[in-house]
Amino acid sequence: MERNLLFEVHKEIHHYYPEEKIFFSPGRINLIGEHLDYNGGTVFPGAINLGTYAVIGMRKDSRVRVYSHNFPDSGIVDIELSHIGESSEYGWASYVAGAFKLMGEEVELSHGLDITINGTLPNRSGLSSSASIELLMVYIISDVYGATLSRFEMAEIGRRVENDYLGLPSGIMDQFAIAFGHDRSAIALDCKTMEYSLHEYMEDEHEFVVINTNKPRELISSEYKNRKTECEAALEELNRFNAGAKQYLCDYNLEDLNASREGLSSDVFYLRAHHVIDENERTLKAIEAFDKSDFKLFGALMYESHDSLKRMYEVTGKELDQIVDTAKQLDYVLGARMTGAGFGGSAIALIEKGRFDDFKEAIEADYNERIGYAPSLYPVRLSTGPSIISERGAGI
Ligand code: GLA
C-alpha cells in the first residue's frame, strides 16, 4: 500500500521512479513520565507503528527537492545545500532543512536528493511527527552519504534541529524514543544520566490505543516554554532555600519540597515542582509494575499521572480530561492519560485486547456530545526505530 503510493507520488512529482529502498521512522507515545526529560527525571516512552515513510532519488546538483504527500499545497520545497537558510524559509520542510544543515557538519553532502514523504501520523497530534521526520532525515542522510552515527548521536542531532535550528525548547525524550525504538518494547530513559533500558511488552492481553483530541493547537510552544521556565525558577528557589546546588528538580524528593515550601515565592512553583517530583517517583513504580506485568497497577498510575498533569502542571485541558473521564467509567480500560506535551494533542489508553470497537464507540459518543466534534482513535503497537524497508512489493 505505502510502497505503491510513495512510488507513484514520486513518479508524478519528480518524473521518475525512486530507488527501491523505503525508509521508515516511527512516532512515539510516552507511557508515563511526563514533562520530566528537561527536569532530569525518568521517562517511559516507546516508538510506535505509525510514522513517516520516504523514498529518494539521487541528483547530480546540490539541491534537495522534497515533497510531502501530507502537505500537497506546499508543493516541492527546494533546499540548496550550499546555503541552507533560516528555518522560516521552508515551512513544514524546516525539519528537513535543519537535518541537512546539521548533518553537513558530520559528513560531506556531495550531491542533492529528490525525496518523497508520506506520514501515517496525524499532524499536530502530539505523537512527535516532527521528531519522526528529523530522525527519518538523519537516517537517510547517514545512509546516502555514509555517516556512521550511533543511535544516540542521531537522537542528539534530531534534538538540535529542534532546539538550535527551529528555536523550540523541547527535551530529548521524543528523539531518543524514536532513535532507540524497539519492537514490542518501551524504553526507560534516565534523563539525568542518559542511561536507558528496554522493557518488553507482550501484547497478549492488553493493547494501547491513541486518542487524538483533534484540538487545534496553537500555543503549545509558548506554554511549554512557560512550564520549563517555571521549573527552572522553582529549582533556583529550592536551591537557595536549602543552600544547595542540585542540578535538576528531580534531585529533590517530596519531603524536601514540602519542607521548603516557604522558600518558594509562588504557589505555582510549588505545584509544578510537586508534579515533577511525584511523577518521577510514580514512573519508577510504574516501570516496576510493567516488568511484573501488573497492568492493573500500571493503569492506576497512568490515571494518577493524568490527574497530576491536570491539577498541578495544568497542561491537560477539557478535551484530554473528557477522554480520561470517559475511560475511567469503562471496566475494560486499565488506565488512560495524556501523552506528550499536552494542551490538546493525544491521550493514550491501555485496554483489554479485543475491546477497541467498544472503546471507540464510548469515547466518541461522550466526546462528540461534550466537546462538539469527533476525536480519532488508533490502536498502536510499540515498534521499531528508523529502518529501511527495501523489499520490492513488500506489503507495508
Ligand atoms: C514534548 C517534548 C518532550 C517532552 C514532552 C513532555 O513532547 O518534545 O521533550 O518534554 O513534551 O513530556
XYZ file of C-alpha atoms and ligand atoms in Angstrom:
408
model
C 0.000 0.000 0.000
C 2.521 2.538 1.280
C 5.064 1.444 -1.292
C 2.753 1.896 -4.268
C 1.588 5.253 -3.039
C 5.112 6.565 -2.451
C 6.420 5.244 -5.760
C 3.533 6.694 -7.743
C 3.656 10.048 -5.987
C 7.421 10.240 -6.527
C 6.935 9.464 -10.219
C 4.274 12.099 -10.568
C 6.189 14.801 -8.714
C 9.792 14.100 -9.713
C 9.019 12.399 -13.067
C 10.919 9.147 -12.465
C 10.567 6.132 -10.169
C 12.658 6.347 -6.987
C 15.270 3.889 -5.745
C 13.954 0.666 -4.230
C 14.698 1.486 -0.612
C 11.815 2.692 1.503
C 12.867 4.469 4.686
C 10.709 4.498 7.803
C 10.863 6.447 11.029
C 8.249 5.989 13.777
C 6.347 8.394 16.007
C 6.246 7.866 19.761
C 3.914 7.645 22.698
C 5.021 8.293 26.237
C 3.520 5.667 28.530
C 4.281 7.634 31.685
C 6.802 10.208 32.984
C 5.560 13.491 31.532
C 7.451 16.771 31.498
C 10.351 15.044 33.185
C 13.013 14.963 30.478
C 14.032 18.597 30.982
C 13.842 18.097 34.754
C 16.333 15.237 34.946
C 13.727 12.540 35.577
C 12.963 9.111 34.137
C 10.613 8.845 31.173
C 8.996 5.723 29.748
C 8.153 6.183 26.057
C 8.114 3.816 23.115
C 8.245 4.165 19.335
C 5.002 3.194 17.584
C 3.996 1.584 14.314
C 2.647 4.874 12.941
C 5.324 7.076 11.434
C 6.857 8.645 8.359
C 7.931 6.904 5.152
C 10.188 8.213 2.382
C 11.663 7.228 -0.948
C 14.542 9.006 -2.633
C 16.392 9.525 -5.915
C 19.908 10.921 -6.384
C 20.547 14.306 -8.020
C 23.732 15.472 -9.692
C 23.455 19.072 -8.456
C 23.428 20.277 -4.840
C 19.686 20.717 -4.398
C 17.348 18.761 -2.165
C 13.830 18.797 -3.581
C 11.401 17.383 -1.061
C 7.680 16.744 -1.379
C 5.270 15.552 1.291
C 2.033 13.825 0.399
C 0.724 15.229 3.700
C 1.316 18.845 2.631
C 0.397 18.861 -1.048
C -0.303 22.603 -1.019
C 3.348 23.326 -0.210
C 4.408 21.624 -3.442
C 8.091 20.739 -3.803
C 10.297 22.520 -1.270
C 13.717 23.364 -2.657
C 16.732 23.357 -0.347
C 20.083 24.459 -1.793
C 22.710 22.548 0.168
C 25.452 25.118 -0.363
C 23.498 27.774 1.543
C 20.706 26.474 3.727
C 18.746 29.471 5.036
C 16.657 30.195 8.134
C 14.054 27.654 9.254
C 11.217 30.084 8.446
C 12.004 29.786 4.719
C 10.984 26.157 4.448
C 7.555 25.751 6.079
C 6.875 22.133 7.074
C 10.233 21.167 5.489
C 12.218 23.174 8.057
C 12.831 19.838 9.833
C 14.330 18.513 6.609
C 16.443 21.635 6.033
C 17.655 21.565 9.652
C 18.681 17.915 9.387
C 20.695 18.609 6.230
C 22.270 21.670 7.831
C 23.438 19.828 10.947
C 24.374 16.629 9.121
C 26.521 18.780 6.813
C 28.819 19.179 9.844
C 29.191 15.381 10.095
C 29.563 14.269 6.520
C 30.183 15.755 3.073
C 26.867 16.256 1.291
C 28.411 15.643 -2.116
C 25.207 15.863 -4.180
C 21.487 16.596 -3.927
C 18.449 14.347 -3.465
C 14.830 14.148 -4.550
C 12.696 12.993 -1.631
C 9.046 11.975 -1.372
C 7.485 11.606 2.043
C 4.237 10.237 3.383
C 3.336 10.080 7.054
C 0.733 7.974 8.826
C 0.991 10.066 11.996
C -1.778 12.583 12.246
C -0.301 16.056 12.093
C -0.190 18.063 15.368
C -1.388 15.036 17.287
C 1.340 15.108 19.921
C 2.809 11.853 18.608
C 6.042 13.569 17.532
C 5.556 13.763 13.802
C 8.317 16.395 13.786
C 10.870 14.219 15.594
C 9.821 11.385 13.281
C 10.779 13.490 10.226
C 14.005 14.692 11.855
C 15.152 11.144 12.560
C 13.981 9.965 9.154
C 16.190 12.587 7.523
C 19.201 11.951 9.757
C 18.851 8.263 8.944
C 18.527 8.824 5.183
C 21.481 11.243 5.115
C 23.630 8.765 7.077
C 22.720 6.022 4.626
C 23.215 8.040 1.432
C 26.418 9.919 2.331
C 27.946 7.269 4.570
C 27.909 8.865 8.029
C 28.366 6.375 10.847
C 26.442 7.774 13.756
C 25.334 5.963 16.881
C 21.626 5.967 17.711
C 22.398 8.416 20.472
C 24.180 10.801 18.105
C 21.205 10.582 15.745
C 18.833 11.485 18.566
C 21.068 14.391 19.594
C 21.145 15.787 16.054
C 17.358 15.486 15.854
C 17.077 17.395 19.108
C 19.493 20.083 17.896
C 17.383 20.535 14.751
C 14.569 21.470 17.069
C 16.475 23.433 19.717
C 19.161 25.176 17.639
C 17.696 25.413 14.152
C 13.993 25.897 14.891
C 14.443 27.502 18.304
C 11.963 25.170 20.035
C 12.770 24.328 23.659
C 11.901 20.581 23.684
C 13.813 17.935 25.645
C 15.478 14.746 24.386
C 12.639 12.273 25.016
C 10.965 12.223 21.603
C 14.114 11.880 19.518
C 15.548 9.307 21.903
C 12.368 7.206 21.912
C 12.330 7.188 18.119
C 16.043 6.541 17.588
C 16.049 3.674 20.115
C 12.638 2.275 19.151
C 12.411 -1.477 19.538
C 9.711 -3.944 18.607
C 7.243 -4.618 21.446
C 9.357 -2.613 23.885
C 9.046 0.506 25.955
C 12.190 2.451 26.808
C 13.065 3.643 30.297
C 15.379 6.618 29.952
C 17.004 8.350 32.895
C 17.352 11.874 31.514
C 19.954 12.821 34.124
C 22.454 10.058 33.315
C 21.100 9.163 29.838
C 21.157 5.511 30.860
C 18.350 3.531 29.308
C 16.847 0.049 29.278
C 14.332 -1.747 27.067
C 11.236 -3.303 28.646
C 9.476 -5.909 26.618
C 5.740 -5.819 26.412
C 3.723 -8.894 25.431
C 0.636 -7.732 23.623
C -1.360 -10.842 24.529
C -3.965 -9.433 26.854
C -3.885 -5.674 26.557
C -3.359 -3.088 23.891
C -2.522 0.589 23.700
C -4.857 2.995 21.958
C -4.126 6.562 20.895
C -6.982 9.044 21.102
C -6.244 12.221 19.182
C -8.279 15.137 20.524
C -8.158 16.872 17.114
C -7.987 20.115 19.048
C -6.332 22.911 17.079
C -3.039 23.558 18.891
C -1.509 26.990 18.615
C 0.027 27.903 21.906
C 1.934 24.759 22.749
C 5.400 26.086 22.239
C 4.902 29.212 24.381
C 3.041 27.275 27.096
C 5.742 24.593 27.037
C 8.397 27.289 27.420
C 6.473 28.742 30.390
C 6.439 25.395 32.184
C 10.143 24.988 31.611
C 10.868 28.481 32.940
C 8.667 27.858 35.993
C 10.583 24.651 36.740
C 13.907 26.473 36.430
C 12.684 29.185 38.787
C 11.383 26.595 41.292
C 14.743 24.807 41.217
C 16.641 28.030 41.788
C 14.484 28.933 44.772
C 14.728 25.445 46.265
C 18.494 25.572 45.902
C 18.638 28.998 47.524
C 16.390 27.941 50.433
C 18.382 24.756 51.018
C 21.759 26.373 50.364
C 22.218 23.593 47.843
C 23.143 23.298 44.195
C 21.068 20.473 42.819
C 21.090 20.262 39.061
C 17.506 19.181 38.462
C 14.112 19.353 40.158
C 14.068 15.553 40.170
C 17.086 15.615 42.507
C 14.663 16.716 45.232
C 12.072 14.457 46.877
C 8.578 15.345 48.096
C 9.716 15.629 51.694
C 12.391 18.182 50.716
C 9.821 20.058 48.685
C 7.264 20.239 51.465
C 9.893 21.299 53.992
C 10.946 24.095 51.608
C 7.543 25.437 50.758
C 8.127 28.819 52.401
C 11.223 29.242 50.236
C 9.070 29.248 47.105
C 7.806 32.650 46.056
C 4.676 31.329 44.345
C 2.165 28.523 44.741
C 2.525 27.869 41.030
C 6.194 26.939 41.502
C 5.181 24.575 44.297
C 2.545 22.893 42.127
C 4.909 22.495 39.158
C 7.679 21.059 41.334
C 5.200 18.768 43.072
C 4.083 17.285 39.775
C 7.641 16.777 38.569
C 8.947 15.113 41.728
C 5.855 12.969 42.245
C 5.656 11.952 38.583
C 9.264 10.818 38.686
C 8.596 8.577 41.683
C 5.395 7.337 40.039
C 7.238 6.489 36.832
C 9.803 4.367 38.647
C 6.931 2.496 40.340
C 5.145 2.118 37.001
C 8.216 0.605 35.326
C 8.430 -1.968 38.104
C 4.733 -2.808 37.621
C 5.244 -3.054 33.842
C 8.101 -5.517 34.334
C 5.894 -7.681 36.554
C 3.033 -7.435 34.025
C 0.980 -5.826 36.787
C -1.065 -3.784 34.345
C -3.756 -3.068 36.869
C -1.280 -1.088 38.911
C 0.328 0.352 35.789
C -3.075 1.608 34.613
C -3.895 3.119 38.002
C -0.596 5.028 37.854
C -1.494 6.282 34.378
C -4.679 7.792 35.820
C -2.707 9.327 38.687
C -0.258 10.809 36.230
C -3.057 12.437 34.268
C -4.566 13.834 37.413
C -1.279 15.408 38.431
C -0.804 16.884 34.941
C -4.299 18.306 35.200
C -4.207 19.750 38.714
C -0.566 20.514 39.361
C 1.063 21.016 35.982
C -2.081 22.383 34.293
C -1.354 21.152 30.795
C -4.368 18.977 30.027
C -7.472 20.978 29.031
C -11.102 19.895 28.765
C -10.617 17.693 25.685
C -7.979 15.407 27.212
C -9.807 15.417 30.557
C -13.024 14.347 28.860
C -11.317 11.343 27.265
C -9.802 10.248 30.573
C -13.112 10.764 32.412
C -14.925 8.505 29.954
C -12.153 5.908 30.099
C -12.499 5.741 33.904
C -16.127 4.626 33.530
C -15.219 1.603 31.394
C -14.250 -1.579 33.223
C -12.178 -2.926 30.335
C -9.896 0.128 30.430
C -6.928 -0.282 32.779
C -5.653 3.287 32.544
C -5.544 6.420 30.432
C -3.626 9.682 30.379
C -2.475 12.481 28.132
C 0.786 11.791 26.311
C 3.462 14.275 25.195
C 3.373 17.995 25.872
C -0.406 18.269 26.420
C -2.609 21.303 25.648
C -4.574 19.096 23.257
C -2.707 16.518 21.219
C -3.390 12.919 22.175
C -4.277 10.718 25.102
C -3.361 7.046 25.364
C -5.313 4.251 26.989
C -4.421 0.716 27.979
C -7.415 -1.517 27.287
C -8.255 -5.204 27.299
C -7.456 -6.785 23.981
C -10.412 -7.080 21.616
C -12.322 -4.127 23.081
C -11.147 -1.454 20.642
C -14.522 -1.081 18.880
C -16.432 -0.741 22.155
C -13.881 1.752 23.416
C -14.026 3.815 20.235
C -17.784 3.990 20.375
C -17.883 5.013 24.028
C -15.175 7.676 23.708
C -16.638 9.114 20.507
C -20.163 9.356 21.924
C -19.140 11.302 25.059
C -16.573 13.434 23.266
C -18.935 14.424 20.478
C -21.619 15.349 22.950
C -19.454 17.354 25.369
C -16.742 18.778 23.096
C -18.719 19.142 19.895
C -16.531 17.384 17.327
C -15.031 13.933 16.872
C -11.724 12.573 18.216
C -9.729 9.994 16.210
C -8.744 6.642 17.690
C -5.936 4.321 16.603
C -4.781 1.036 18.076
C -0.970 1.239 18.266
C 1.873 -1.195 18.798
C 5.272 -0.482 20.308
C 7.608 -0.806 17.413
C 10.976 -0.393 15.794
C 13.155 2.723 15.282
C 14.302 4.197 11.949
C 14.797 1.426 9.427
C 14.908 0.536 5.748
C 12.076 -1.455 4.265
C 13.587 -2.428 0.968
C 11.909 -5.453 -0.469
C 10.200 -4.857 -3.750
C 6.475 -5.339 -3.394
C 6.640 -5.985 0.332
C 3.249 -5.087 1.776
C 3.824 -2.382 4.351
C 7.159 17.239 24.236
C 8.661 17.463 24.214
C 9.383 16.397 25.046
C 8.790 16.269 26.447
C 7.263 16.175 26.383
C 6.632 16.229 27.751
O 6.845 16.041 23.595
O 9.151 17.441 22.890
O 10.769 16.688 25.098
O 9.206 17.338 27.265
O 6.705 17.205 25.580
O 6.944 15.098 28.489
